[in-house]
Amino acid sequence: MVRWEPGATDRLRVAALELYVQQGYEQTTVGEIAKSVGLTERTFFRHFADKREVLFDGEDLLQHAFVAAVAAAPPGSAPLEVVAAALASTAQHLEERRPWSRKRNQVIAANQPLKERELLKLASLTAAIAEAFRQRGVPDPAAALAAETCVTVFAVAFGQWIADGETRSLATVERDILAEFKQLMTALETAEP
Amino acid sequence: MVRWEPGATDRLRVAALELYVQQGYEQTTVGEIAKSVGLTERTFFRHFADKREVLFDGEDLLQHAFVAAVAAAPPGSAPLEVVAAALASTAQHLEERRPWSRKRNQVIAANQPLKERELLKLASLTAAIAEAFRQRGVPDPAAALAAETCVTVFAVAFGQWIADGETRSLATVERDILAEFKQLMTALETAEP
């Protein structure tokens, strides 16, 4: 008989991240994570495939959210309007997770295989969004370029959003970065000191 | 005594790619590659760290070429002008390698670890170009956005350039993609069917 642990996923997630920050990702075992919240290793594996997945399962949800938002934009929207709408919609889901995201980033930045995993997840996100644009009838290369724009703005804004002392919402930072991107793509005058 | 083999690097590179295409990357050994051009395994390892490096050593040269081109653009150029100049300059180096690049892409597309290696190389290229923009005095996020634009246009154009039947030069495809990217970033009217 498997007993269901209410809230166990979240408890395991929080406990794992704390241990990764305190003693290092490499040094932390699944047994320690489970024990720290009074659960067994077996229970851990009912919630996560491995200790790395604790850091990355949210990215699958994020990918679904982006793809759904691109699909849900009003028919006839210009690709850049769809990008802006998808960014605004997904930012809402993430907004409350800033403290978690800061710690998660600290763990990933300290570990090369995790950094590579993060980059590959972003590439997978880009591919999924490009496909969502094609499903809307946007042809290539516009579909690929719109997806790259979306993920570039997301990634650059996300990095700023979790920076020390940053208090603007993710949606606001994304709007500012998208505006700067548009300016960069149209500016012909000098933009250097 | 180590005897220097003139042209051995190129002979090994060509032979390796032929074997990867014919019998698969996984199935090919360093010994087979060396033997097919009358060289020893030991000689192979004087030229390449391993069989994967045959496919990726050109990417380091490409990164140096992009960084040098960004640094060499006239002072006061707008970031997008620097991007256009860097794309045009590096396209020249690659133009004669289309047949090689087509076969290389075929090998990489068939192998997940190689695909991941390629994505990580592109991420590393983006980081190096962003740093080159910072060295010019371009602040973030413009430096990061300019680098992402450069690598996005390069990657999308490269994919088109090696597509079956494509005859335009890489420089021309890049110019067309960059123009489409600018249009995407400024279009407000509908762009969907």
mmCIF file of C-alpha atoms in Angstrom, chain B residues 21-116:
data_model
loop_
_atom_site.group_PDB
_atom_site.id
_atom_site.type_symbol
_atom_site.label_atom_id
_atom_site.label_comp_id
_atom_site.label_asym_id
_atom_site.label_seq_id
_atom_site.Cartn_x
_atom_site.Cartn_y
_atom_site.Cartn_z
ATOM 1 C CA VAL B 21 27.827 9.531 -42.894
ATOM 2 C CA GLN B 22 28.288 6.036 -44.341
ATOM 3 C CA GLN B 23 28.251 3.849 -41.254
ATOM 4 C CA GLY B 24 27.114 6.119 -38.417
ATOM 5 C CA TYR B 25 28.983 8.269 -35.901
ATOM 6 C CA GLU B 26 28.610 5.821 -33.008
ATOM 7 C CA GLN B 27 29.834 2.881 -35.080
ATOM 8 C CA THR B 28 33.003 4.593 -36.312
ATOM 9 C CA THR B 29 36.259 4.197 -34.382
ATOM 10 C CA VAL B 30 39.296 6.450 -34.378
ATOM 11 C CA GLY B 31 41.313 3.481 -35.616
ATOM 12 C CA GLU B 32 39.107 3.142 -38.705
ATOM 13 C CA ILE B 33 39.327 6.848 -39.473
ATOM 14 C CA ALA B 34 43.109 6.866 -39.260
ATOM 15 C CA LYS B 35 43.505 3.628 -41.205
ATOM 16 C CA SER B 36 41.257 4.863 -44.048
ATOM 17 C CA VAL B 37 43.852 7.540 -44.880
ATOM 18 C CA GLY B 38 46.910 5.418 -44.104
ATOM 19 C CA LEU B 39 47.652 6.979 -40.722
ATOM 20 C CA THR B 40 47.854 5.582 -37.213
ATOM 21 C CA GLU B 41 45.521 6.132 -34.290
ATOM 22 C CA ARG B 42 48.402 7.916 -32.566
ATOM 23 C CA THR B 43 48.617 10.380 -35.436
ATOM 24 C CA PHE B 44 44.876 11.021 -35.190
ATOM 25 C CA PHE B 45 45.264 12.024 -31.559
ATOM 26 C CA ARG B 46 47.998 14.507 -32.449
ATOM 27 C CA HIS B 47 45.365 16.349 -34.515
ATOM 28 C CA PHE B 48 42.104 15.851 -32.594
ATOM 29 C CA ALA B 49 41.301 15.196 -28.936
ATOM 30 C CA ASP B 50 38.660 12.644 -29.911
ATOM 31 C CA LYS B 51 36.310 11.694 -32.732
ATOM 32 C CA ARG B 52 33.736 14.282 -31.642
ATOM 33 C CA GLU B 53 36.269 17.104 -31.964
ATOM 34 C CA VAL B 54 36.517 16.459 -35.717
ATOM 35 C CA LEU B 55 33.020 17.912 -35.982
ATOM 36 C CA PHE B 56 33.463 20.820 -33.571
ATOM 37 C CA ASP B 57 36.958 22.292 -33.844
ATOM 38 C CA GLY B 58 35.727 24.650 -36.556
ATOM 39 C CA GLU B 59 33.317 26.222 -34.072
ATOM 40 C CA ASP B 60 36.185 27.611 -32.015
ATOM 41 C CA LEU B 61 37.594 29.285 -35.120
ATOM 42 C CA LEU B 62 34.135 30.642 -35.890
ATOM 43 C CA GLN B 63 33.827 32.071 -32.390
ATOM 44 C CA HIS B 64 37.194 33.808 -32.739
ATOM 45 C CA ALA B 65 36.129 35.182 -36.124
ATOM 46 C CA PHE B 66 32.868 36.590 -34.729
ATOM 47 C CA VAL B 67 34.577 38.150 -31.708
ATOM 48 C CA ALA B 68 37.277 39.682 -33.898
ATOM 49 C CA ALA B 69 34.678 41.066 -36.323
ATOM 50 C CA VAL B 70 32.661 42.659 -33.512
ATOM 51 C CA ALA B 71 35.846 44.230 -32.135
ATOM 52 C CA ALA B 72 36.889 45.464 -35.592
ATOM 53 C CA ALA B 73 33.669 47.329 -36.459
ATOM 54 C CA PRO B 74 34.125 51.107 -36.718
ATOM 55 C CA PRO B 75 33.803 52.972 -33.399
ATOM 56 C CA GLY B 76 30.374 54.501 -32.964
ATOM 57 C CA SER B 77 28.575 51.882 -35.069
ATOM 58 C CA ALA B 78 25.084 51.025 -33.819
ATOM 59 C CA PRO B 79 24.936 47.473 -32.391
ATOM 60 C CA LEU B 80 22.811 46.231 -35.283
ATOM 61 C CA GLU B 81 25.368 47.569 -37.780
ATOM 62 C CA VAL B 82 28.053 45.664 -35.885
ATOM 63 C CA VAL B 83 25.912 42.510 -36.058
ATOM 64 C CA ALA B 84 25.474 42.909 -39.814
ATOM 65 C CA ALA B 85 29.217 43.473 -40.311
ATOM 66 C CA ALA B 86 30.150 40.444 -38.179
ATOM 67 C CA LEU B 87 27.721 38.210 -40.083
ATOM 68 C CA ALA B 88 29.064 39.379 -43.459
ATOM 69 C CA SER B 89 32.680 38.883 -42.420
ATOM 70 C CA THR B 90 32.244 35.380 -40.988
ATOM 71 C CA ALA B 91 30.049 34.245 -43.901
ATOM 72 C CA GLN B 92 33.052 34.598 -46.206
ATOM 73 C CA HIS B 93 35.056 32.035 -44.226
ATOM 74 C CA LEU B 94 32.181 29.538 -44.324
ATOM 75 C CA GLU B 95 31.035 29.948 -47.912
ATOM 76 C CA GLU B 96 33.282 27.280 -49.429
ATOM 77 C CA ARG B 97 32.337 24.748 -46.758
ATOM 78 C CA ARG B 98 28.708 24.171 -47.783
ATOM 79 C CA PRO B 99 29.175 20.518 -48.888
ATOM 80 C CA TRP B 100 31.091 19.750 -45.675
ATOM 81 C CA SER B 101 28.485 21.579 -43.571
ATOM 82 C CA ARG B 102 25.618 19.642 -45.154
ATOM 83 C CA LYS B 103 27.211 16.294 -44.318
ATOM 84 C CA ARG B 104 28.218 17.463 -40.853
ATOM 85 C CA ASN B 105 24.645 18.531 -40.164
ATOM 86 C CA GLN B 106 23.354 15.155 -41.308
ATOM 87 C CA VAL B 107 25.637 13.411 -38.777
ATOM 88 C CA ILE B 108 24.715 15.763 -35.930
ATOM 89 C CA ALA B 109 20.963 15.598 -36.600
ATOM 90 C CA ALA B 110 21.083 11.809 -36.182
ATOM 91 C CA ASN B 111 22.740 11.859 -32.756
ATOM 92 C CA GLN B 112 21.213 13.441 -29.623
ATOM 93 C CA PRO B 113 24.492 14.058 -27.711
ATOM 94 C CA LEU B 114 25.950 15.758 -30.799
ATOM 95 C CA LYS B 115 22.817 17.905 -31.134
ATOM 96 C CA GLU B 116 23.218 18.963 -27.508
#
